[in-house]
mmCIF file of C-alpha atoms and ligand atoms in Angstrom:
data_model
loop_
_atom_site.group_PDB
_atom_site.id
_atom_site.type_symbol
_atom_site.label_atom_id
_atom_site.label_comp_id
_atom_site.label_asym_id
_atom_site.label_seq_id
_atom_site.Cartn_x
_atom_site.Cartn_y
_atom_site.Cartn_z
ATOM 1 C CA MET A 30 -9.564 -11.091 17.489
ATOM 2 C CA ASP A 31 -8.647 -11.212 13.838
ATOM 3 C CA PHE A 32 -5.416 -9.345 13.153
ATOM 4 C CA ALA A 33 -4.387 -11.392 10.124
ATOM 5 C CA SER A 34 -4.816 -8.680 7.511
ATOM 6 C CA ASP A 35 -6.693 -5.533 6.659
ATOM 7 C CA ASN A 36 -8.658 -7.619 4.174
ATOM 8 C CA SER A 37 -10.020 -9.895 6.917
ATOM 9 C CA GLY A 38 -12.977 -7.581 7.485
ATOM 10 C CA GLY A 39 -15.797 -6.905 5.033
ATOM 11 C CA ALA A 40 -16.566 -3.573 3.415
ATOM 12 C CA SER A 41 -17.800 -0.328 4.932
ATOM 13 C CA ARG A 42 -21.569 0.016 5.119
ATOM 14 C CA LYS A 43 -21.514 3.392 3.351
ATOM 15 C CA ILE A 44 -19.758 1.825 0.389
ATOM 16 C CA LEU A 45 -22.195 -1.086 0.305
ATOM 17 C CA GLU A 46 -25.088 1.351 0.366
ATOM 18 C CA ALA A 47 -23.524 3.328 -2.487
ATOM 19 C CA LEU A 48 -23.420 0.125 -4.513
ATOM 20 C CA VAL A 49 -27.108 -0.474 -3.891
ATOM 21 C CA THR A 50 -27.831 3.079 -5.043
ATOM 22 C CA ALA A 51 -25.646 2.648 -8.116
ATOM 23 C CA ASN A 52 -27.476 -0.560 -8.917
ATOM 24 C CA ALA A 53 -30.595 1.335 -10.003
ATOM 25 C CA GLY A 54 -31.148 2.286 -13.617
ATOM 26 C CA SER A 55 -29.017 1.831 -16.702
ATOM 27 C CA THR A 56 -25.626 3.343 -17.467
ATOM 28 C CA PRO A 57 -23.056 3.023 -20.241
ATOM 29 C CA GLY A 58 -20.547 0.221 -19.659
ATOM 30 C CA TYR A 59 -16.751 0.056 -19.366
ATOM 31 C CA GLY A 60 -16.264 3.074 -17.130
ATOM 32 C CA ALA A 61 -18.132 5.636 -19.236
ATOM 33 C CA ASP A 62 -20.828 5.909 -16.529
ATOM 34 C CA ASP A 63 -21.466 8.893 -14.259
ATOM 35 C CA TYR A 64 -20.150 7.113 -11.148
ATOM 36 C CA SER A 65 -16.765 6.460 -12.728
ATOM 37 C CA LEU A 66 -16.595 9.969 -14.177
ATOM 38 C CA ALA A 67 -17.423 11.409 -10.752
ATOM 39 C CA ALA A 68 -14.721 9.256 -9.159
ATOM 40 C CA SER A 69 -12.107 10.651 -11.573
ATOM 41 C CA ARG A 70 -13.269 14.191 -10.928
ATOM 42 C CA LYS A 71 -13.146 13.721 -7.153
ATOM 43 C CA LEU A 72 -9.659 12.223 -7.310
ATOM 44 C CA ALA A 73 -8.447 15.236 -9.303
ATOM 45 C CA GLU A 74 -9.910 17.481 -6.581
ATOM 46 C CA VAL A 75 -8.515 15.471 -3.694
ATOM 47 C CA PHE A 76 -5.051 15.387 -5.300
ATOM 48 C CA GLU A 77 -5.251 19.025 -6.454
ATOM 49 C CA HIS A 78 -3.929 18.032 -9.873
ATOM 50 C CA ASP A 79 -5.035 17.047 -13.328
ATOM 51 C CA CYS A 80 -4.785 13.304 -13.586
ATOM 52 C CA SER A 81 -5.853 10.274 -15.575
ATOM 53 C CA VAL A 82 -7.565 7.645 -13.450
ATOM 54 C CA PHE A 83 -7.909 3.931 -14.178
ATOM 55 C CA LEU A 84 -9.978 1.894 -11.746
ATOM 56 C CA VAL A 85 -9.163 -1.788 -11.349
ATOM 57 C CA SER A 86 -10.185 -4.451 -8.875
ATOM 58 C CA THR A 87 -6.865 -5.564 -7.355
ATOM 59 C CA GLY A 88 -3.745 -3.909 -6.077
ATOM 60 C CA THR A 89 -1.587 -6.328 -8.015
ATOM 61 C CA ALA A 90 -3.198 -5.166 -11.272
ATOM 62 C CA ALA A 91 -2.822 -1.521 -10.254
ATOM 63 C CA ASN A 92 0.883 -1.935 -9.499
ATOM 64 C CA ALA A 93 1.648 -4.008 -12.588
ATOM 65 C CA LEU A 94 -0.252 -1.649 -14.899
ATOM 66 C CA ALA A 95 1.332 1.419 -13.313
ATOM 67 C CA LEU A 96 4.824 -0.024 -13.752
ATOM 68 C CA SER A 97 4.083 -0.999 -17.348
ATOM 69 C CA THR A 98 3.540 2.674 -18.219
ATOM 70 C CA LEU A 99 6.962 3.605 -16.809
ATOM 71 C CA THR A 100 9.093 0.646 -17.809
ATOM 72 C CA PRO A 101 9.911 -0.940 -21.191
ATOM 73 C CA PRO A 102 10.457 -4.726 -21.456
ATOM 74 C CA TRP A 103 14.218 -4.136 -21.251
ATOM 75 C CA GLY A 104 13.901 -1.783 -18.272
ATOM 76 C CA ALA A 105 14.826 -2.049 -14.603
ATOM 77 C CA VAL A 106 12.369 -1.325 -11.781
ATOM 78 C CA PHE A 107 14.207 -0.431 -8.585
ATOM 79 C CA CYS A 108 12.282 -1.488 -5.484
ATOM 80 C CA HIS A 109 12.854 -2.575 -1.900
ATOM 81 C CA GLU A 110 13.689 -6.252 -1.513
ATOM 82 C CA ASP A 111 10.569 -6.744 0.642
ATOM 83 C CA ALA A 112 8.267 -4.828 -1.731
ATOM 84 C CA HIS A 113 4.885 -6.366 -2.486
ATOM 85 C CA ILE A 114 5.722 -6.153 -6.221
ATOM 86 C CA ASN A 115 8.860 -8.219 -5.549
ATOM 87 C CA ASP A 116 7.522 -10.768 -3.067
ATOM 88 C CA ASP A 117 3.772 -11.061 -3.360
ATOM 89 C CA GLU A 118 2.579 -10.561 -6.925
ATOM 90 C CA CYS A 119 3.591 -13.799 -8.619
ATOM 91 C CA GLY A 120 5.530 -12.050 -11.380
ATOM 92 C CA ALA A 121 2.645 -9.790 -12.460
ATOM 93 C CA PRO A 122 4.915 -6.703 -12.777
ATOM 94 C CA GLU A 123 7.316 -8.677 -14.982
ATOM 95 C CA PHE A 124 4.376 -10.048 -16.982
ATOM 96 C CA PHE A 125 2.578 -6.721 -17.503
ATOM 97 C CA THR A 126 5.802 -4.943 -18.451
ATOM 98 C CA ALA A 127 6.532 -7.786 -20.871
ATOM 99 C CA GLY A 128 9.722 -8.724 -19.097
ATOM 100 C CA ALA A 129 11.180 -5.807 -17.158
ATOM 101 C CA LYS A 130 13.575 -6.751 -14.353
ATOM 102 C CA LEU A 131 12.842 -5.943 -10.725
ATOM 103 C CA VAL A 132 16.081 -4.932 -9.027
ATOM 104 C CA SER A 133 15.684 -5.272 -5.279
ATOM 105 C CA LEU A 134 17.372 -2.783 -2.980
ATOM 106 C CA LYS A 135 18.149 -2.857 0.708
ATOM 107 C CA GLY A 136 17.230 -0.499 3.482
ATOM 108 C CA ALA A 137 16.227 -0.755 7.140
ATOM 109 C CA GLN A 138 12.570 -0.970 8.202
ATOM 110 C CA GLY A 139 11.304 -1.645 4.676
ATOM 111 C CA LYS A 140 12.586 1.661 3.323
ATOM 112 C CA ILE A 141 14.999 1.936 0.389
ATOM 113 C CA SER A 142 18.121 3.706 1.620
ATOM 114 C CA LEU A 143 19.537 6.614 -0.348
ATOM 115 C CA ALA A 144 22.877 4.811 -0.619
ATOM 116 C CA ALA A 145 21.187 1.696 -2.039
ATOM 117 C CA LEU A 146 19.407 3.725 -4.702
ATOM 118 C CA GLU A 147 22.571 5.679 -5.563
ATOM 119 C CA ASP A 148 24.478 2.385 -5.901
ATOM 120 C CA ALA A 149 21.797 0.899 -8.138
ATOM 121 C CA VAL A 150 21.784 3.925 -10.413
ATOM 122 C CA GLU A 151 25.555 3.571 -10.732
ATOM 123 C CA ARG A 152 25.356 -0.174 -11.379
ATOM 124 C CA PHE A 153 22.904 0.293 -14.262
ATOM 125 C CA PRO A 154 24.280 3.052 -16.471
ATOM 126 C CA PRO A 155 21.980 3.921 -19.363
ATOM 127 C CA GLY A 156 23.151 2.794 -22.783
ATOM 128 C CA LEU A 157 25.055 -0.309 -21.707
ATOM 129 C CA VAL A 158 23.478 -2.811 -24.088
ATOM 130 C CA LYS A 159 24.192 -5.915 -22.034
ATOM 131 C CA GLN A 160 22.164 -4.595 -19.079
ATOM 132 C CA VAL A 161 18.523 -3.729 -18.471
ATOM 133 C CA GLN A 162 18.008 0.015 -18.739
ATOM 134 C CA PRO A 163 17.183 2.010 -15.596
ATOM 135 C CA ALA A 164 13.516 2.969 -15.990
ATOM 136 C CA SER A 165 11.577 3.290 -12.751
ATOM 137 C CA LEU A 166 11.659 3.493 -8.981
ATOM 138 C CA SER A 167 8.824 1.949 -6.969
ATOM 139 C CA LEU A 168 8.240 3.152 -3.401
ATOM 140 C CA SER A 169 5.720 1.559 -1.034
ATOM 141 C CA GLN A 170 3.990 4.054 1.252
ATOM 142 C CA ALA A 171 3.267 2.664 3.820
ATOM 143 C CA THR A 172 6.025 0.062 3.489
ATOM 144 C CA GLU A 173 5.665 -3.682 3.956
ATOM 145 C CA CYS A 174 7.085 -3.159 7.468
ATOM 146 C CA GLY A 175 4.258 -0.779 8.360
ATOM 147 C CA THR A 176 6.698 2.128 8.380
ATOM 148 C CA LEU A 177 6.607 5.429 6.508
ATOM 149 C CA TYR A 178 8.965 7.477 4.433
ATOM 150 C CA SER A 179 8.844 11.066 5.699
ATOM 151 C CA LEU A 180 8.080 13.680 3.044
ATOM 152 C CA ASP A 181 11.764 14.643 3.073
ATOM 153 C CA GLU A 182 12.843 11.047 2.591
ATOM 154 C CA LEU A 183 10.466 10.749 -0.373
ATOM 155 C CA GLN A 184 11.836 13.970 -1.869
ATOM 156 C CA ASN A 185 15.431 12.800 -1.494
ATOM 157 C CA LEU A 186 14.759 9.464 -3.198
ATOM 158 C CA THR A 187 12.688 10.910 -6.029
ATOM 159 C CA ALA A 188 15.327 13.598 -6.648
ATOM 160 C CA ILE A 189 17.868 10.854 -7.341
ATOM 161 C CA ALA A 190 15.322 9.107 -9.552
ATOM 162 C CA ARG A 191 14.583 12.294 -11.464
ATOM 163 C CA HIS A 192 18.280 12.980 -11.944
ATOM 164 C CA ALA A 193 18.740 9.453 -13.333
ATOM 165 C CA GLY A 194 15.727 9.792 -15.639
ATOM 166 C CA LEU A 195 13.612 7.245 -13.753
ATOM 167 C CA GLY A 196 9.829 7.389 -13.547
ATOM 168 C CA VAL A 197 8.513 7.146 -9.993
ATOM 169 C CA HIS A 198 5.745 4.767 -8.921
ATOM 170 C CA MET A 199 4.185 4.648 -5.486
ATOM 171 C CA ASP A 200 2.465 1.506 -4.191
ATOM 172 C CA GLY A 201 -0.224 3.142 -2.077
ATOM 173 C CA ALA A 202 -2.123 0.071 -0.934
ATOM 174 C CA ARG A 203 -2.136 1.840 2.463
ATOM 175 C CA PHE A 204 -1.933 5.421 1.173
ATOM 176 C CA ALA A 205 -4.842 6.617 3.328
ATOM 177 C CA ASN A 206 -3.257 5.212 6.499
ATOM 178 C CA ALA A 207 -0.029 6.952 5.540
ATOM 179 C CA ILE A 208 -1.443 10.455 4.983
ATOM 180 C CA GLU A 209 -3.403 10.199 8.219
ATOM 181 C CA SER A 210 -0.279 9.286 10.116
ATOM 182 C CA LEU A 211 1.981 11.889 8.464
ATOM 183 C CA ASN A 212 -0.782 14.460 8.723
ATOM 184 C CA CYS A 213 -0.135 15.679 5.199
ATOM 185 C CA THR A 214 -2.207 16.211 2.072
ATOM 186 C CA PRO A 215 -2.576 13.590 -0.676
ATOM 187 C CA ALA A 216 -0.759 16.013 -3.010
ATOM 188 C CA GLN A 217 2.214 16.402 -0.656
ATOM 189 C CA MET A 218 2.728 12.647 -0.485
ATOM 190 C CA SER A 219 2.338 12.052 -4.228
ATOM 191 C CA TRP A 220 3.050 14.416 -7.129
ATOM 192 C CA LYS A 221 4.541 17.135 -4.931
ATOM 193 C CA ALA A 222 6.949 14.493 -3.619
ATOM 194 C CA GLY A 223 7.938 13.484 -7.148
ATOM 195 C CA VAL A 224 5.532 10.577 -7.746
ATOM 196 C CA ASP A 225 4.487 10.126 -11.393
ATOM 197 C CA VAL A 226 2.086 7.217 -11.074
ATOM 198 C CA LEU A 227 0.263 6.144 -7.912
ATOM 199 C CA SER A 228 -1.504 2.878 -7.108
ATOM 200 C CA LEU A 229 -4.146 4.085 -4.670
ATOM 201 C CA GLY A 230 -5.680 1.276 -2.645
ATOM 202 C CA ALA A 231 -9.244 1.471 -1.396
ATOM 203 C CA THR A 232 -9.849 -2.239 -0.782
ATOM 204 C CA LYS A 233 -7.847 -2.558 2.434
ATOM 205 C CA ASP A 234 -9.420 0.668 3.660
ATOM 206 C CA GLY A 235 -13.071 -0.334 3.409
ATOM 207 C CA ALA A 236 -13.968 -0.919 -0.257
ATOM 208 C CA LEU A 237 -15.026 -4.312 -1.670
ATOM 209 C CA ALA A 238 -12.497 -4.421 -4.490
ATOM 210 C CA CYS A 239 -11.362 -1.105 -5.892
ATOM 211 C CA GLU A 240 -7.975 0.434 -6.578
ATOM 212 C CA ALA A 241 -7.012 3.353 -8.781
ATOM 213 C CA VAL A 242 -4.025 3.842 -11.019
ATOM 214 C CA ILE A 243 -3.514 7.606 -10.979
ATOM 215 C CA VAL A 244 -1.250 9.112 -13.615
ATOM 216 C CA PHE A 245 -0.362 12.711 -12.764
ATOM 217 C CA ASP A 246 0.842 13.551 -16.257
ATOM 218 C CA PRO A 247 -2.065 12.573 -18.513
ATOM 219 C CA ALA A 248 0.337 12.485 -21.506
ATOM 220 C CA ARG A 249 1.910 9.429 -19.875
ATOM 221 C CA ALA A 250 -1.435 7.630 -19.737
ATOM 222 C CA ALA A 251 -2.093 7.267 -23.458
ATOM 223 C CA GLU A 252 -1.427 3.519 -23.492
ATOM 224 C CA LEU A 253 -3.250 2.666 -20.293
ATOM 225 C CA PRO A 254 -6.770 2.195 -21.693
ATOM 226 C CA PHE A 255 -5.373 -0.522 -23.943
ATOM 227 C CA ARG A 256 -3.121 -2.037 -21.304
ATOM 228 C CA ARG A 257 -5.980 -2.254 -18.798
ATOM 229 C CA LYS A 258 -8.358 -3.842 -21.290
ATOM 230 C CA ARG A 259 -5.704 -6.295 -22.429
ATOM 231 C CA ALA A 260 -5.102 -7.201 -18.784
ATOM 232 C CA GLY A 261 -8.783 -8.032 -18.345
ATOM 233 C CA HIS A 262 -9.296 -5.232 -15.845
ATOM 234 C CA THR A 263 -11.720 -3.010 -17.742
ATOM 235 C CA LEU A 264 -14.900 -3.975 -15.938
ATOM 236 C CA SER A 265 -17.968 -4.183 -18.093
ATOM 237 C CA LYS A 266 -20.211 -2.908 -15.272
ATOM 238 C CA GLY A 267 -17.655 -0.255 -14.446
ATOM 239 C CA ARG A 268 -20.182 1.757 -12.458
ATOM 240 C CA PHE A 269 -19.586 -0.541 -9.491
ATOM 241 C CA LEU A 270 -15.931 0.462 -9.326
ATOM 242 C CA GLY A 271 -16.830 4.132 -9.771
ATOM 243 C CA ALA A 272 -19.459 3.937 -7.032
ATOM 244 C CA GLN A 273 -17.010 2.374 -4.585
ATOM 245 C CA MET A 274 -14.307 4.973 -5.232
ATOM 246 C CA SER A 275 -16.778 7.818 -5.129
ATOM 247 C CA ALA A 276 -18.355 6.775 -1.829
ATOM 248 C CA TRP A 277 -14.937 6.072 -0.361
ATOM 249 C CA LEU A 278 -13.858 9.661 -1.061
ATOM 250 C CA ASP A 279 -17.116 11.407 -0.139
ATOM 251 C CA ASP A 280 -17.093 13.343 3.141
ATOM 252 C CA ASP A 281 -13.541 12.143 3.839
ATOM 253 C CA HIS A 282 -14.897 8.654 4.489
ATOM 254 C CA TRP A 283 -11.578 7.138 3.356
ATOM 255 C CA ARG A 284 -9.675 9.209 5.878
ATOM 256 C CA GLU A 285 -12.078 8.437 8.685
ATOM 257 C CA LEU A 286 -11.740 4.678 8.012
ATOM 258 C CA ALA A 287 -7.945 4.920 7.938
ATOM 259 C CA ARG A 288 -7.846 7.018 11.111
ATOM 260 C CA HIS A 289 -9.817 4.359 12.916
ATOM 261 C CA ALA A 290 -7.551 1.546 11.689
ATOM 262 C CA ASN A 291 -4.456 3.526 12.713
ATOM 263 C CA SER A 292 -5.820 4.324 16.143
ATOM 264 C CA MET A 293 -6.663 0.683 16.829
ATOM 265 C CA ALA A 294 -3.071 -0.237 15.926
ATOM 266 C CA ALA A 295 -1.761 2.540 18.162
ATOM 267 C CA ARG A 296 -3.771 1.157 21.090
ATOM 268 C CA LEU A 297 -2.563 -2.345 20.391
ATOM 269 C CA ALA A 298 1.076 -1.220 20.195
ATOM 270 C CA MET A 299 0.766 0.844 23.359
ATOM 271 C CA GLY A 300 -0.748 -2.053 25.282
ATOM 272 C CA LEU A 301 1.828 -4.527 24.022
ATOM 273 C CA THR A 302 4.838 -2.383 24.948
ATOM 274 C CA GLU A 303 3.654 -2.419 28.553
ATOM 275 C CA ILE A 304 3.789 -6.216 28.706
ATOM 276 C CA PRO A 305 7.081 -7.648 30.004
ATOM 277 C CA GLY A 306 8.975 -9.643 27.388
ATOM 278 C CA VAL A 307 7.154 -8.144 24.390
ATOM 279 C CA ARG A 308 9.383 -6.222 21.971
ATOM 280 C CA MET A 309 8.656 -3.952 19.026
ATOM 281 C CA PRO A 310 11.566 -3.761 16.574
ATOM 282 C CA TRP A 311 10.064 -1.035 14.375
ATOM 283 C CA PRO A 312 7.965 1.988 15.248
ATOM 284 C CA ARG A 313 4.215 1.559 14.772
ATOM 285 C CA GLN A 314 3.268 4.179 12.188
ATOM 286 C CA VAL A 315 0.135 2.960 10.417
ATOM 287 C CA ASN A 316 -2.313 0.085 10.957
ATOM 288 C CA GLU A 317 0.269 -2.656 11.370
ATOM 289 C CA VAL A 318 2.133 -3.741 14.464
ATOM 290 C CA PHE A 319 5.201 -5.937 14.138
ATOM 291 C CA THR A 320 6.193 -7.496 17.411
ATOM 292 C CA VAL A 321 8.317 -10.183 18.993
ATOM 293 C CA LEU A 322 6.185 -12.212 21.402
ATOM 294 C CA PRO A 323 7.374 -14.639 24.062
ATOM 295 C CA GLY A 324 6.240 -18.187 23.205
ATOM 296 C CA ASP A 325 3.856 -18.359 26.195
ATOM 297 C CA ILE A 326 1.981 -15.265 25.060
ATOM 298 C CA ASP A 327 1.812 -16.447 21.454
ATOM 299 C CA ARG A 328 0.432 -19.834 22.517
ATOM 300 C CA ALA A 329 -2.136 -18.278 24.865
ATOM 301 C CA LEU A 330 -3.337 -15.893 22.144
ATOM 302 C CA ARG A 331 -3.643 -18.644 19.552
ATOM 303 C CA ALA A 332 -5.450 -20.885 22.040
ATOM 304 C CA ALA A 333 -7.891 -18.041 22.710
ATOM 305 C CA GLY A 334 -8.635 -17.864 18.976
ATOM 306 C CA ALA A 335 -6.589 -14.806 18.010
ATOM 307 C CA ARG A 336 -5.559 -14.785 14.361
ATOM 308 C CA TYR A 337 -2.354 -13.258 12.970
ATOM 309 C CA TYR A 338 0.595 -14.291 10.849
ATOM 310 C CA ASP A 339 4.098 -15.258 11.839
ATOM 311 C CA TRP A 340 6.388 -12.906 9.949
ATOM 312 C CA GLY A 341 9.785 -13.535 8.378
ATOM 313 C CA ALA A 342 12.528 -12.113 10.568
ATOM 314 C CA ARG A 343 14.752 -11.311 7.577
ATOM 315 C CA GLY A 344 14.384 -7.559 8.086
ATOM 316 C CA LEU A 345 15.488 -7.715 11.728
ATOM 317 C CA THR A 346 19.000 -7.143 13.009
ATOM 318 C CA ALA A 347 20.671 -9.907 15.029
ATOM 319 C CA MET A 348 19.798 -7.981 18.205
ATOM 320 C CA GLN A 349 16.142 -7.686 17.232
ATOM 321 C CA ALA A 350 15.662 -11.247 15.946
ATOM 322 C CA PRO A 351 13.436 -13.584 17.964
ATOM 323 C CA GLY A 352 15.238 -15.747 20.510
ATOM 324 C CA ALA A 353 14.747 -19.413 21.386
ATOM 325 C CA ASP A 354 11.157 -19.314 22.656
ATOM 326 C CA GLU A 355 9.974 -16.192 20.860
ATOM 327 C CA VAL A 356 8.055 -15.533 17.630
ATOM 328 C CA PHE A 357 7.990 -12.548 15.310
ATOM 329 C CA VAL A 358 4.448 -11.698 14.210
ATOM 330 C CA ARG A 359 2.456 -9.122 12.277
ATOM 331 C CA LEU A 360 -0.799 -7.728 13.654
ATOM 332 C CA VAL A 361 -2.991 -5.720 11.291
ATOM 333 C CA THR A 362 -5.995 -3.619 12.230
ATOM 334 C CA SER A 363 -8.637 -2.267 9.875
ATOM 335 C CA PHE A 364 -11.664 0.004 9.762
ATOM 336 C CA ALA A 365 -13.608 -2.977 11.139
ATOM 337 C CA THR A 366 -11.404 -3.618 14.182
ATOM 338 C CA THR A 367 -13.168 -2.776 17.426
ATOM 339 C CA GLN A 368 -11.830 -1.573 20.773
ATOM 340 C CA ASP A 369 -13.157 -4.841 22.194
ATOM 341 C CA ASP A 370 -11.021 -6.868 19.767
ATOM 342 C CA VAL A 371 -7.965 -4.952 20.923
ATOM 343 C CA GLY A 372 -8.935 -5.069 24.619
ATOM 344 C CA GLN A 373 -9.554 -8.800 24.510
ATOM 345 C CA PHE A 374 -6.235 -9.448 22.768
ATOM 346 C CA LEU A 375 -4.287 -7.383 25.291
ATOM 347 C CA LYS A 376 -6.065 -9.050 28.195
ATOM 348 C CA VAL A 377 -5.078 -12.521 27.009
ATOM 349 C CA ALA A 378 -1.513 -11.373 26.310
ATOM 350 C CA ARG A 379 -1.175 -9.755 29.765
ATOM 351 C CA SER A 380 -2.472 -12.752 31.611
ATOM 352 C CA ALA A 381 0.039 -15.022 29.859
ATOM 353 C CA ALA A 382 3.027 -12.766 30.626
HETATM 354 C C1 LIG B 16 -2.302 -5.683 -0.229
HETATM 355 C C2 LIG B 16 -1.215 -4.979 -0.919
HETATM 356 C C3 LIG B 16 -1.276 -4.770 -2.307
HETATM 357 C C4 LIG B 16 -2.435 -5.205 -3.171
HETATM 358 O O1 LIG B 16 -2.612 -6.552 -3.226
HETATM 359 P P1 LIG B 16 -3.858 -7.299 -3.898
HETATM 360 O O2 LIG B 16 -4.013 -8.484 -3.022
HETATM 361 O O3 LIG B 16 -3.443 -7.641 -5.266
HETATM 362 O O4 LIG B 16 -5.040 -6.394 -3.901
HETATM 363 C C5 LIG B 16 -0.240 -4.046 -2.890
HETATM 364 N N1 LIG B 16 0.774 -3.557 -2.170
HETATM 365 C C6 LIG B 16 0.865 -3.734 -0.841
HETATM 366 C C7 LIG B 16 1.998 -3.115 -0.086
HETATM 367 C C8 LIG B 16 -0.117 -4.460 -0.173
HETATM 368 O O5 LIG B 16 -0.032 -4.619 1.152
#
């Protein structure tokens, strides 16, 4: 019953097998191999757009590199206050951009509100020398609250960004979960929605360690080969990144893995809402369930060996916040979560209610 994170599980067997296949023979190094070239070609097909692709091994590197192409050292990156780039990357975006400033914005359920973005654009007029210059907007899809921007919401935010001359980055660590849930195409949720550079995460969705920086306007990618190498993310045996990405995309494997993770979370959320005293402040939209548990249920689950994290209640309204003997927790499912894991968890929770 491990619901700590979508990196708690291992990697998908198909991807492991692809690595064994890719292990045979010799190839050129540093991403000039056939596996990496095939991965780029497949991404261009899947996204229905010309693009430049840079494979790296962590999401932090993908985000920081992506932002560095859109933001000068004196630039501002507008992001949600709970964004992974703001809270969980140890200053990598600031480091890779050589000093850009992250400006955190508010919005309910992990989503930047239109008003917050409009305010920020007004607060940072271009040309005012004493301030950082507005440069980019970073949107997390899915958000850190496990919620989704609708396609319309994305369009509205990126229209403001476009009008203000900002480049748009999307942190797609859970991009696959998001398109499955919105039932849209990868193109609709990226370049068609105004995204210039996407961090596409495969790791949490079944790869070992593989993420892609996808630049939809190849002219904007001219610096990235140098930036990636300088960051230490140009893998010498690049074929192993290419093989992961390629196998992940083949036969819609990535979508199948994400669908499974989402459906396990849906089951979990459904079961939990039926238990007296359990509350769900935000809608379950992808593979994460945020819930307020009565203390008795939390203690019973922990005693039974269930693993999950307590979550900061900062994003909750006073009405939603946990009471005296309640805890706010995050439960994450993955491609590796089984129906038994979910069933067992719900059984323990029910019997402690
Ligand atoms: C996990 C995650 C990342 C990537 O993190 P790494 O641990 O560096 O791979 C990026 N953004 C979000 C929203 C995430 O959840």
